[in-house]
Amino acid sequence: MNNPLLEKFDTPFESAPFTKIKNEHYKPAFEQAIALAKKEIDEITNNSESPTFENTIEAMELSGEKLGQISSIFFNLNSAETNDEMQKIAQDVSPLLSEFGNDVRLNEKLFERVKAVYEQKDSFNLTDEQAYLLEKKYKGFSRNGANLNNEDKEKLRDIDKQLSMLSLQFGQNVLAETNSFQLVITDEKDLKGLPDYAIEQAKADAEEKNITGWVITLQAPSFIPFMQYAENRELREKLFKANGLKAYQDNEYNNEENVKKIVALRHQRAQILGYSTHADYILEERMAKTPKTVLDFLNDLLAKAKPFAEKEIEELSKFAKEIDHIDVLQRWDHAYYAEKLKQKKFSLSEEELKPYFQLENVTQGAFDVATKLFGITFKEINTIDKYNEEVTTYEVLDKHGNFLSLLYADFFPRAGKRPGAWMTSFREASNINGNSKRPHISIVCNFTKPTKDTPSLLTFQEVTTLFHEFGHALHGMLPNTVYESLAGTNVYWDFVELPSQFFENYCYEPEALKLFAKHYKTGEIIPQELIEKVKASASFMEGFQTLRQLSFGLLDMSYHGNNDNNLDNLQVFEKDIFKQTDLYPEVENSMMSTSFSHIFQGGYSSGYYSYKWAEVLDADAFAFFQETGIFNPETAQKFYKLLSSGGTIEPMKLYEEFRGNKPTPDALLKRAGLAN
Ligand SMILES: [Zn+2]
């Protein structure tokens, strides 16, 4: 059988031949590509010559190219253009891929060669990028226990097995508890205050369960609008308290023991590998580097934001007293009165903004911003294959007119596309031995569709989303680096959101908005007063929001950054951390930790701080542009260097080269209205 996935792509730019690929091609292609990748690894381990950077590290970098190509096409489409058959294929091939990954990671002969190169690295005359790649490859093994004796290796594998079971169990318990609660409403007046879409949702949830009336659940699309809009205070309290009991009740879904076990095992694992805590282990491969840096960072922001948060709650309490005679404002009142106060202060309607943001103009606006900054240009092309007619394709050129990248833009929702917005790639950049491969980048979104009479008009949030994903896309399109593993967005986790969040800043600048925020009927540029309102409402209750984020970051670090925690009573442990950030009366018998899926189920352990960290970076970086001019060519040149360097340098060093010093939270605090 001819399999287009296995052949060399004989297409313009070697772009993926989407129209030739059929579902039946994937599985055999995966199988053959895995076999090929295995053979390539065997050739490295069986090489009779002594290990060098080229015959080991670079050879590893070059291996598995076909497999990477097929994987990116398949998994990108499985997100943007899937169907039952593809999901079935995903289930079939995922175990094969993880087995192959494990075979490489646990390959002792391969590690021996990598280690030999690592130990003689000074004798090889490596470039900085090569030295950095070597470090990364070596760490990839050592952080998984390759240097341990057999007994410890066995222990580590046993811990990993237990940890994956425990986080699975943790997640299942949270899910079961989320699904087991329902607030049944039979009296229509208890729905008072809720917007139509929330009432429809409540009705649909009731119908699905064969219940007469309306049902409110702990799922976010039901829970959040109810807390925000429902006038019935008692029901808000009931719902809020139910949420605080998730996986903390006396039943089979209680997560207290799971939390204790997960924390203990993570510490044990870190210590076997020679780290003092789990946080030390995780942060070694982050920009922040040490638990102390993270804690100082969180505590500094806490000290600065807290007085503002206190003032906000004072104002909110006064407001609630005025309009509803509330004596003591409680947690279940917060979202409700905050929404009301926000309406009173800003009365900003989405419908007022949308006509200024026609999708085509906003896209062109993002391109124009990049052109003004970096001289790069975008040209729509129709000579390459698309996986769906709705996709638009562009050729991106640098300021000298040289080819930089392909860009796919896929903007509208449809069956087979998962919700949300993301940037991804069909091919990443590399340039080994003069063999330059330019990247093929894609942006996928779910924006408001055009209708027969109206073009696609974006909400302001969609506008910032487009700029956000475009920032990631630039990171992927601009590499001036040699190795794929270090190119573009292959950077540390607490650094990767810098380019994307940085670009969002342009959505608030009059000088940028005049490029694209034009009324789709009259061509009038958006009035500045509207933008000021958007800005002010964006930082509404920012002090409180900041404290909330910090409280989660501090809790995360307390679990993972200490060795002498007393976790006998989780409730006591948690309350002790939260008392630094709490501004509301305590709620008896409630718990966050038992449903804190980010850190106990997902991959955010010792990483929750990165949300705020990234905001500090983007605000500080953009402040440099505000100081020098938001399109200043010299500042832009420095930022281009940062973007095009990808992950070839320690991010803090890279950032300092751009900015002239380390990032400080000043610009973020100013932007968020948290500075005097
Ligand atoms: Zn992002």
XYZ file of C-alpha atoms and ligand atoms in Angstrom:
677
model
C 0.000 0.000 0.000
C 1.191 3.481 -0.846
C 1.284 5.420 2.380
C 1.684 9.196 1.930
C 2.721 9.546 5.586
C 5.751 7.316 5.035
C 6.900 8.922 1.824
C 8.962 12.078 1.637
C 6.534 14.991 1.390
C 6.963 16.089 -2.206
C 4.923 19.262 -1.680
C 5.572 23.021 -1.609
C 7.605 23.748 1.574
C 7.410 19.988 2.330
C 4.055 20.807 3.906
C 1.812 17.992 5.108
C -0.140 16.366 2.243
C -3.450 16.485 4.129
C -5.731 15.645 1.218
C -3.864 12.402 0.496
C -3.901 11.136 4.089
C -6.659 8.659 4.979
C -7.412 7.303 8.414
C -6.210 3.837 7.432
C -2.734 5.259 6.780
C -2.038 6.236 10.376
C -1.628 2.948 12.199
C 0.751 1.263 9.765
C 2.665 4.545 9.468
C 3.072 4.748 13.237
C 4.212 1.142 13.435
C 6.811 1.535 10.714
C 8.027 4.882 12.029
C 8.474 3.445 15.525
C 10.437 0.524 14.084
C 12.605 2.971 12.170
C 13.191 5.138 15.249
C 14.151 2.024 17.250
C 16.636 1.079 14.571
C 18.141 4.553 14.683
C 18.573 4.334 18.468
C 20.141 0.858 18.112
C 22.633 2.244 15.625
C 23.684 4.828 18.203
C 24.067 2.312 21.044
C 25.858 -0.236 18.842
C 28.292 2.260 17.383
C 31.805 0.844 17.857
C 33.411 4.275 17.904
C 33.812 5.939 21.256
C 30.999 8.347 22.136
C 31.190 11.905 20.816
C 28.691 14.740 20.736
C 27.982 14.091 17.046
C 27.632 10.313 17.112
C 25.513 10.319 20.268
C 23.746 13.571 21.218
C 23.280 14.961 17.717
C 22.437 11.500 16.406
C 19.698 11.223 19.053
C 18.414 14.621 17.980
C 18.214 13.413 14.376
C 16.561 10.102 15.209
C 12.804 9.581 15.074
C 12.191 12.358 12.555
C 9.518 10.464 10.639
C 7.795 9.452 13.860
C 7.735 13.075 14.997
C 6.257 14.173 11.691
C 3.494 11.584 11.756
C 2.732 12.204 15.444
C 2.339 15.925 15.008
C 0.005 15.543 12.036
C -2.089 12.898 13.760
C -2.374 14.503 17.196
C -2.927 18.001 15.804
C -5.791 16.709 13.702
C -7.103 14.628 16.562
C -7.601 17.970 18.354
C -8.818 20.090 15.449
C -10.508 17.656 13.048
C -11.268 14.415 14.817
C -13.859 11.671 14.492
C -14.610 8.346 16.178
C -12.172 6.483 14.018
C -9.296 8.833 14.838
C -10.049 8.623 18.536
C -9.891 4.863 18.273
C -6.528 5.098 16.505
C -5.293 7.410 19.271
C -6.182 4.773 21.842
C -4.359 2.125 19.835
C -1.161 4.052 19.175
C -0.737 5.885 22.491
C 0.507 2.774 24.365
C 2.935 2.026 21.517
C 4.327 5.543 21.725
C 4.701 5.551 25.489
C 6.332 2.127 25.372
C 8.832 3.403 22.826
C 9.448 6.518 24.961
C 10.114 4.354 28.019
C 12.435 2.082 26.069
C 14.572 5.071 25.161
C 14.451 6.661 28.624
C 15.415 3.430 30.361
C 17.992 2.372 27.765
C 21.112 1.807 29.868
C 23.504 1.440 26.974
C 22.289 4.705 25.531
C 22.682 6.448 28.869
C 26.238 5.147 29.221
C 27.166 6.870 25.975
C 25.370 10.094 26.921
C 27.121 10.069 30.286
C 30.488 9.475 28.678
C 29.993 12.543 26.474
C 28.724 14.525 29.458
C 31.753 13.674 31.551
C 34.177 14.676 28.831
C 32.240 17.691 27.662
C 35.159 20.069 28.131
C 37.251 18.160 25.652
C 34.747 18.456 22.782
C 34.885 22.160 22.000
C 31.089 22.509 22.061
C 29.137 25.622 21.190
C 26.948 27.059 23.967
C 23.864 25.584 22.321
C 25.476 22.156 22.046
C 26.540 22.262 25.694
C 23.011 23.183 26.657
C 21.532 20.367 24.561
C 23.944 17.892 26.129
C 22.919 19.042 29.612
C 19.254 18.622 28.680
C 19.719 15.116 27.274
C 21.792 14.045 30.268
C 19.241 15.430 32.733
C 16.481 13.665 30.830
C 18.068 10.410 31.999
C 19.468 11.346 35.392
C 16.229 12.941 36.588
C 14.556 9.639 35.837
C 17.025 7.695 37.956
C 19.570 6.516 35.377
C 22.439 7.098 37.846
C 20.875 5.055 40.656
C 21.858 1.575 41.743
C 19.474 -1.224 40.865
C 17.787 -1.270 44.234
C 16.989 2.459 44.114
C 15.924 2.198 40.488
C 13.446 -0.444 41.555
C 12.196 1.800 44.372
C 11.785 4.717 41.987
C 9.776 2.685 39.521
C 7.591 1.441 42.325
C 6.994 5.008 43.554
C 6.168 6.189 40.038
C 3.652 3.395 39.658
C 2.019 4.252 42.985
C 1.976 7.954 42.158
C 0.259 7.447 38.844
C -2.384 5.257 40.515
C -2.888 7.794 43.299
C -3.323 10.800 41.039
C -5.744 8.813 38.926
C -7.691 7.916 42.061
C -7.544 11.518 43.247
C -9.071 12.740 40.000
C -11.749 10.066 39.942
C -12.796 10.966 43.471
C -13.071 14.661 42.635
C -15.118 13.801 39.584
C -17.409 11.448 41.493
C -17.992 14.055 44.199
C -18.573 16.811 41.651
C -21.156 14.696 39.904
C -22.890 13.391 43.009
C -24.152 16.774 44.186
C -27.183 18.533 42.754
C -29.226 21.457 43.918
C -32.793 20.902 42.735
C -34.889 24.018 42.299
C -38.634 23.730 41.937
C -39.704 27.269 42.721
C -38.995 29.591 39.808
C -38.315 32.549 42.090
C -35.170 30.826 43.369
C -33.706 31.421 39.898
C -34.040 35.155 40.245
C -31.025 37.077 38.996
C -29.709 34.287 36.752
C -29.148 35.177 33.085
C -31.166 33.271 30.468
C -28.301 31.029 29.386
C -27.794 29.843 32.977
C -31.502 29.104 33.410
C -31.524 27.162 30.133
C -28.493 25.208 31.314
C -30.220 24.439 34.634
C -33.328 23.288 32.777
C -31.288 21.093 30.437
C -29.394 19.569 33.370
C -32.736 18.757 35.030
C -34.167 17.197 31.879
C -31.090 15.062 31.438
C -31.650 13.673 34.935
C -35.413 13.345 34.468
C -36.099 15.887 37.174
C -38.904 18.412 37.126
C -37.656 21.943 37.655
C -34.053 23.082 37.450
C -30.780 21.564 38.553
C -27.626 23.400 39.622
C -24.430 21.369 39.841
C -20.811 21.810 40.938
C -19.647 21.815 37.301
C -18.137 25.201 36.451
C -20.700 26.256 33.764
C -23.467 25.741 36.327
C -21.695 26.668 39.570
C -20.022 29.918 38.493
C -23.070 31.789 37.099
C -25.136 30.722 40.105
C -22.589 32.140 42.577
C -22.324 35.265 40.452
C -25.982 36.019 39.796
C -28.404 34.097 42.050
C -30.213 36.457 44.409
C -31.139 33.709 46.878
C -28.397 33.976 49.492
C -29.238 30.751 51.313
C -28.949 28.722 48.138
C -25.629 30.360 47.298
C -24.401 29.360 50.757
C -25.612 25.810 50.279
C -23.903 25.479 46.900
C -20.693 27.079 48.125
C -20.467 24.766 51.125
C -21.140 21.718 48.989
C -18.218 22.739 46.810
C -15.939 22.990 49.850
C -16.844 19.442 50.838
C -15.687 17.863 47.593
C -13.710 14.700 48.338
C -13.673 15.725 52.014
C -16.708 13.850 53.251
C -16.830 10.686 55.250
C -17.252 8.350 52.302
C -15.270 6.256 49.834
C -14.329 9.325 47.755
C -12.455 11.115 50.524
C -9.051 12.305 49.267
C -7.293 13.131 52.555
C -5.223 9.950 52.631
C -4.446 10.291 48.919
C -3.068 13.796 49.454
C -0.875 12.606 52.329
C 0.410 9.638 50.333
C 1.103 11.690 47.193
C 3.042 14.318 49.144
C 5.054 11.676 51.032
C 5.903 9.702 47.895
C 6.958 12.809 45.986
C 9.358 13.687 48.813
C 10.717 10.181 48.909
C 11.237 10.232 45.156
C 13.054 13.572 45.284
C 15.330 12.345 48.073
C 16.244 9.147 46.284
C 17.294 11.318 43.342
C 19.389 13.513 45.627
C 17.134 16.560 45.949
C 16.113 18.003 49.265
C 12.419 18.376 48.350
C 10.036 17.706 45.475
C 9.982 21.460 44.785
C 13.779 21.493 44.452
C 13.488 18.655 41.939
C 10.792 20.379 39.861
C 12.260 23.869 39.978
C 15.674 22.743 38.770
C 14.131 22.844 35.296
C 12.282 26.135 35.690
C 13.311 29.738 35.298
C 12.726 30.278 39.031
C 15.265 27.524 39.911
C 14.765 27.302 43.699
C 11.903 27.115 46.231
C 13.347 30.161 47.962
C 13.009 32.272 44.817
C 9.398 31.172 44.429
C 8.527 31.798 48.064
C 10.177 35.215 48.080
C 8.304 36.009 44.889
C 4.922 34.976 46.307
C 5.457 36.664 49.674
C 6.615 39.906 48.105
C 3.478 40.082 45.951
C 1.364 39.144 48.950
C 2.706 42.019 51.015
C 2.095 44.442 48.152
C -1.349 43.237 47.067
C -2.921 42.621 50.455
C -3.662 46.250 51.436
C -5.441 46.717 48.088
C -7.425 43.523 48.524
C -8.469 44.641 51.996
C -9.715 47.935 50.611
C -11.642 46.133 47.875
C -13.425 43.921 50.382
C -14.166 46.928 52.553
C -15.767 48.691 49.591
C -17.664 45.557 48.641
C -18.960 45.094 52.206
C -20.180 48.671 52.268
C -21.894 48.223 48.916
C -23.638 45.005 50.043
C -24.806 46.696 53.209
C -26.161 49.626 51.271
C -28.159 47.696 48.726
C -29.129 44.560 50.671
C -28.459 45.283 54.362
C -25.842 42.536 54.568
C -24.176 42.755 57.980
C -21.273 40.406 57.527
C -20.193 39.689 53.982
C -19.452 35.984 53.495
C -17.497 34.052 50.920
C -20.645 32.986 49.089
C -21.512 36.677 48.691
C -18.279 37.676 47.039
C -18.884 36.802 43.391
C -22.491 38.017 43.574
C -21.794 41.514 44.932
C -18.568 41.867 42.976
C -20.574 41.324 39.773
C -23.169 43.886 40.840
C -20.550 46.451 41.795
C -18.723 45.884 38.538
C -21.905 46.512 36.571
C -22.519 49.679 38.543
C -19.007 50.988 38.020
C -18.370 50.082 34.401
C -21.594 48.982 32.669
C -19.521 47.686 29.809
C -21.425 45.776 27.207
C -19.771 43.252 24.958
C -22.154 44.244 22.152
C -20.809 47.781 22.229
C -17.270 46.540 21.604
C -17.767 43.760 19.084
C -18.426 45.883 15.962
C -14.877 47.237 16.243
C -13.336 43.805 16.107
C -13.969 42.080 12.812
C -11.886 38.903 12.697
C -10.144 39.726 9.405
C -9.105 43.150 10.715
C -7.870 41.778 14.015
C -5.815 39.080 12.283
C -4.335 41.671 9.939
C -3.740 43.859 13.010
C -1.706 41.137 14.720
C 0.317 40.723 11.499
C 0.827 44.495 11.231
C 2.090 44.694 14.801
C 4.647 41.967 13.979
C 5.608 43.793 10.773
C 6.113 47.082 12.603
C 8.188 45.367 15.279
C 10.278 42.901 13.323
C 9.817 43.695 9.636
C 8.366 40.220 8.996
C 5.522 39.940 6.463
C 2.571 37.620 5.895
C 1.226 36.574 2.514
C -1.831 34.383 2.085
C -1.083 31.387 -0.147
C -3.313 28.822 -1.789
C -0.707 26.395 -3.037
C -0.551 24.088 -0.043
C -2.895 21.431 1.289
C -5.321 22.183 4.118
C -7.080 19.706 6.412
C -10.260 21.759 6.258
C -11.573 24.389 3.849
C -11.949 26.829 6.767
C -8.183 26.924 7.317
C -6.264 29.910 5.927
C -2.586 29.501 5.070
C 0.185 32.093 5.009
C 3.780 32.297 3.926
C 5.800 34.296 6.452
C 8.945 36.130 5.304
C 11.669 37.866 7.298
C 12.628 41.502 6.737
C 14.993 40.513 3.919
C 12.262 38.557 2.169
C 13.639 35.134 3.160
C 11.200 32.364 3.969
C 10.637 32.051 7.716
C 7.640 29.845 8.279
C 4.279 28.555 7.173
C 1.312 29.662 9.238
C -2.051 27.861 9.353
C -4.986 29.727 10.906
C -8.077 27.719 11.839
C -10.573 30.020 13.559
C -14.093 28.604 13.786
C -15.743 25.935 15.916
C -17.054 22.788 14.238
C -17.840 19.220 15.139
C -14.546 17.407 15.592
C -12.650 20.353 17.064
C -12.057 20.479 20.791
C -12.992 23.725 22.589
C -10.481 26.428 23.504
C -7.621 28.020 21.616
C -4.064 26.844 21.100
C -0.917 27.160 19.036
C 0.788 24.074 17.701
C 3.184 23.005 14.963
C 3.272 20.502 12.122
C 7.027 20.933 11.937
C 9.534 22.635 14.194
C 12.633 24.552 13.208
C 16.117 23.057 13.040
C 19.361 23.789 11.237
C 21.839 20.955 11.721
C 24.922 21.042 9.482
C 23.409 23.676 7.229
C 20.273 21.609 6.593
C 17.783 24.349 7.426
C 14.216 23.296 8.181
C 11.780 26.111 8.693
C 8.748 25.584 10.933
C 5.087 24.999 10.035
C 3.014 26.649 12.759
C -0.715 26.566 13.385
C -3.192 28.607 15.419
C -6.492 26.917 16.292
C -9.403 28.800 17.890
C -13.162 28.649 18.369
C -14.253 32.181 17.513
C -17.715 33.554 16.781
C -18.670 32.489 13.264
C -19.821 34.903 10.576
C -23.502 34.774 9.625
C -25.166 35.516 6.302
C -25.360 39.241 7.106
C -22.596 39.832 9.644
C -18.898 39.047 9.457
C -17.177 37.345 12.380
C -17.132 39.972 15.134
C -14.935 39.094 18.105
C -15.564 39.702 21.776
C -12.716 41.543 23.465
C -11.648 38.325 25.116
C -11.432 36.668 21.717
C -9.273 39.555 20.502
C -6.785 39.044 23.333
C -6.922 35.279 22.736
C -5.940 35.794 19.103
C -3.010 38.011 20.098
C -2.048 35.484 22.786
C -1.890 32.543 20.388
C -0.190 34.722 17.789
C 2.530 35.487 20.377
C 3.106 31.746 20.831
C 3.102 31.388 17.044
C 5.843 34.013 16.648
C 7.932 32.159 19.221
C 7.522 29.085 17.026
C 8.145 30.870 13.701
C 11.267 32.893 14.458
C 13.888 30.378 15.683
C 17.468 31.100 14.815
C 18.711 27.955 16.544
C 20.242 24.654 15.506
C 18.457 21.900 17.417
C 14.738 21.195 17.319
C 14.553 20.252 21.020
C 15.681 23.756 21.918
C 13.784 25.699 19.249
C 10.869 28.087 19.660
C 8.464 27.202 22.429
C 10.678 24.384 23.777
C 11.501 26.463 26.837
C 10.894 26.108 30.553
C 7.332 26.027 31.674
C 7.441 29.280 33.647
C 8.865 31.089 30.597
C 6.683 29.817 27.771
C 3.780 32.243 28.389
C 5.991 35.328 28.138
C 5.684 35.851 24.339
C 1.954 35.116 24.293
C 0.982 37.315 27.223
C 3.352 39.982 26.002
C 1.408 40.309 22.748
C -1.909 40.703 24.558
C -0.646 44.086 25.775
C -1.018 45.510 22.260
C -4.802 45.090 22.511
C -4.916 47.982 24.979
C -2.626 50.452 23.208
C -4.235 53.219 21.110
C -1.251 53.260 18.753
C -1.813 49.570 17.967
C -5.613 49.639 18.082
C -5.821 52.279 15.393
C -4.286 49.692 13.060
C -7.205 47.303 13.355
C -10.009 48.243 15.770
C -12.271 49.812 13.147
C -16.057 49.664 13.139
C -16.993 47.085 10.526
C -19.691 49.334 9.052
C -18.409 52.889 9.469
C -14.644 52.356 9.664
C -14.528 54.526 12.794
C -11.612 53.712 15.093
C -12.594 52.506 18.559
C -13.029 55.452 20.989
C -10.271 55.573 23.587
C -12.846 55.975 26.329
C -14.160 52.496 25.568
C -10.671 51.059 25.838
C -10.117 52.802 29.163
C -13.287 51.156 30.430
C -12.068 47.759 29.241
C -8.764 48.303 31.047
C -10.386 49.462 34.267
C -12.854 46.600 34.344
C -10.053 44.121 33.588
C -8.307 45.069 36.828
C -11.485 45.220 38.903
C -11.019 43.300 42.212
C -7.478 42.540 41.100
C -6.163 42.675 44.669
C -8.551 39.971 45.776
C -7.881 37.862 42.665
C -4.142 38.196 43.245
C -4.459 37.037 46.842
C -6.476 34.059 45.709
C -3.817 33.011 43.178
C -1.090 33.552 45.776
C -2.932 31.438 48.334
C -2.960 28.490 45.907
C 0.719 29.027 45.075
C 1.645 29.148 48.759
C -0.354 26.027 49.540
C 1.335 24.206 46.661
C 4.797 25.255 47.873
C 3.995 24.285 51.463
C 3.122 20.763 50.442
C 6.105 20.337 48.151
C 8.860 22.584 49.455
C 9.202 21.233 53.015
C 10.364 17.965 54.487
C 9.007 18.345 57.982
C 5.325 19.009 57.334
C 2.875 17.757 59.889
C 0.030 16.490 57.739
C -1.832 14.582 60.455
C -4.688 17.021 60.151
C -4.956 18.442 56.634
C -7.633 20.907 57.658
C -5.298 22.464 60.234
C -2.388 22.445 57.777
C -4.400 24.163 55.044
C -6.004 26.759 57.323
C -2.582 27.657 58.647
C -1.406 28.566 55.121
C -4.611 30.296 54.109
C -4.764 32.528 57.173
C -2.152 34.779 55.517
C -4.486 35.468 52.603
C -7.985 35.099 54.055
C -10.172 38.182 54.072
C -13.494 36.476 54.830
C -14.807 34.726 57.938
C -13.718 31.108 58.138
C -16.044 28.466 56.718
C -16.212 25.482 59.049
C -15.705 22.046 57.628
C -14.443 22.867 54.152
C -11.272 21.976 52.298
C -9.483 23.014 49.145
C -6.642 20.485 49.126
C -8.841 17.422 48.604
C -10.017 18.792 45.258
C -6.865 20.728 44.230
C -6.544 18.793 40.994
C -3.941 21.117 39.472
C -1.277 19.890 41.858
C -2.497 16.430 42.886
C -3.838 15.183 39.583
C -2.371 17.417 36.880
C 1.214 18.477 36.363
C 1.221 21.738 38.304
C 2.899 20.573 41.519
C 5.445 23.218 42.588
C 4.268 25.095 39.515
C 1.145 26.968 40.516
C 3.210 30.140 41.003
C 3.912 30.194 37.255
C 0.583 31.906 36.513
C 1.676 35.017 38.413
C 5.306 34.605 37.378
C 4.356 34.821 33.705
C 2.274 37.946 34.356
C 5.233 39.607 36.043
C 7.413 38.764 33.041
C 5.004 40.012 30.393
C 4.239 43.247 32.231
C 7.923 43.921 32.882
C 8.842 43.168 29.254
C 6.076 45.362 27.891
C 7.032 48.172 30.281
C 10.387 48.270 28.464
C 8.464 48.971 25.238
C 6.282 51.557 26.949
C 9.405 53.310 28.200
C 11.040 53.319 24.768
C 8.011 53.339 22.429
C 5.763 50.367 21.775
C 7.205 49.927 18.279
C 10.742 51.047 19.106
C 13.008 49.236 16.601
C 15.942 48.730 18.984
C 13.802 47.337 21.768
C 12.025 45.180 19.191
C 15.378 43.914 17.918
C 16.260 42.817 21.451
C 12.931 41.083 21.859
C 13.389 39.363 18.494
C 16.649 37.977 19.844
C 14.829 36.659 22.918
C 12.112 35.024 20.793
C 14.489 33.551 18.231
C 16.809 32.061 20.876
C 14.145 29.600 22.045
C 15.429 27.372 24.829
C 19.142 27.514 24.003
C 20.057 29.671 27.021
C 18.971 29.848 30.665
C 15.800 31.971 30.467
C 16.830 34.322 33.261
C 20.044 35.097 31.402
C 18.158 35.508 28.141
C 15.689 37.822 29.816
C 18.417 39.944 31.394
C 20.114 40.292 28.012
C 16.844 41.682 26.652
C 15.811 43.875 29.549
C 19.140 44.879 31.053
C 18.138 43.548 34.466
C 16.042 40.913 36.218
C 12.249 41.221 36.057
C 10.515 43.060 38.893
C 6.798 42.974 39.768
C 6.505 46.788 39.609
C 5.015 46.948 36.123
C 2.454 44.249 36.879
C 1.391 45.952 40.105
C 1.013 49.231 38.238
C -0.994 47.649 35.411
C -3.232 45.851 37.893
C -3.844 49.025 39.870
C -1.978 47.596 42.870
C 0.608 50.339 43.244
C 0.360 53.616 45.090
Zn -0.595 30.413 26.278
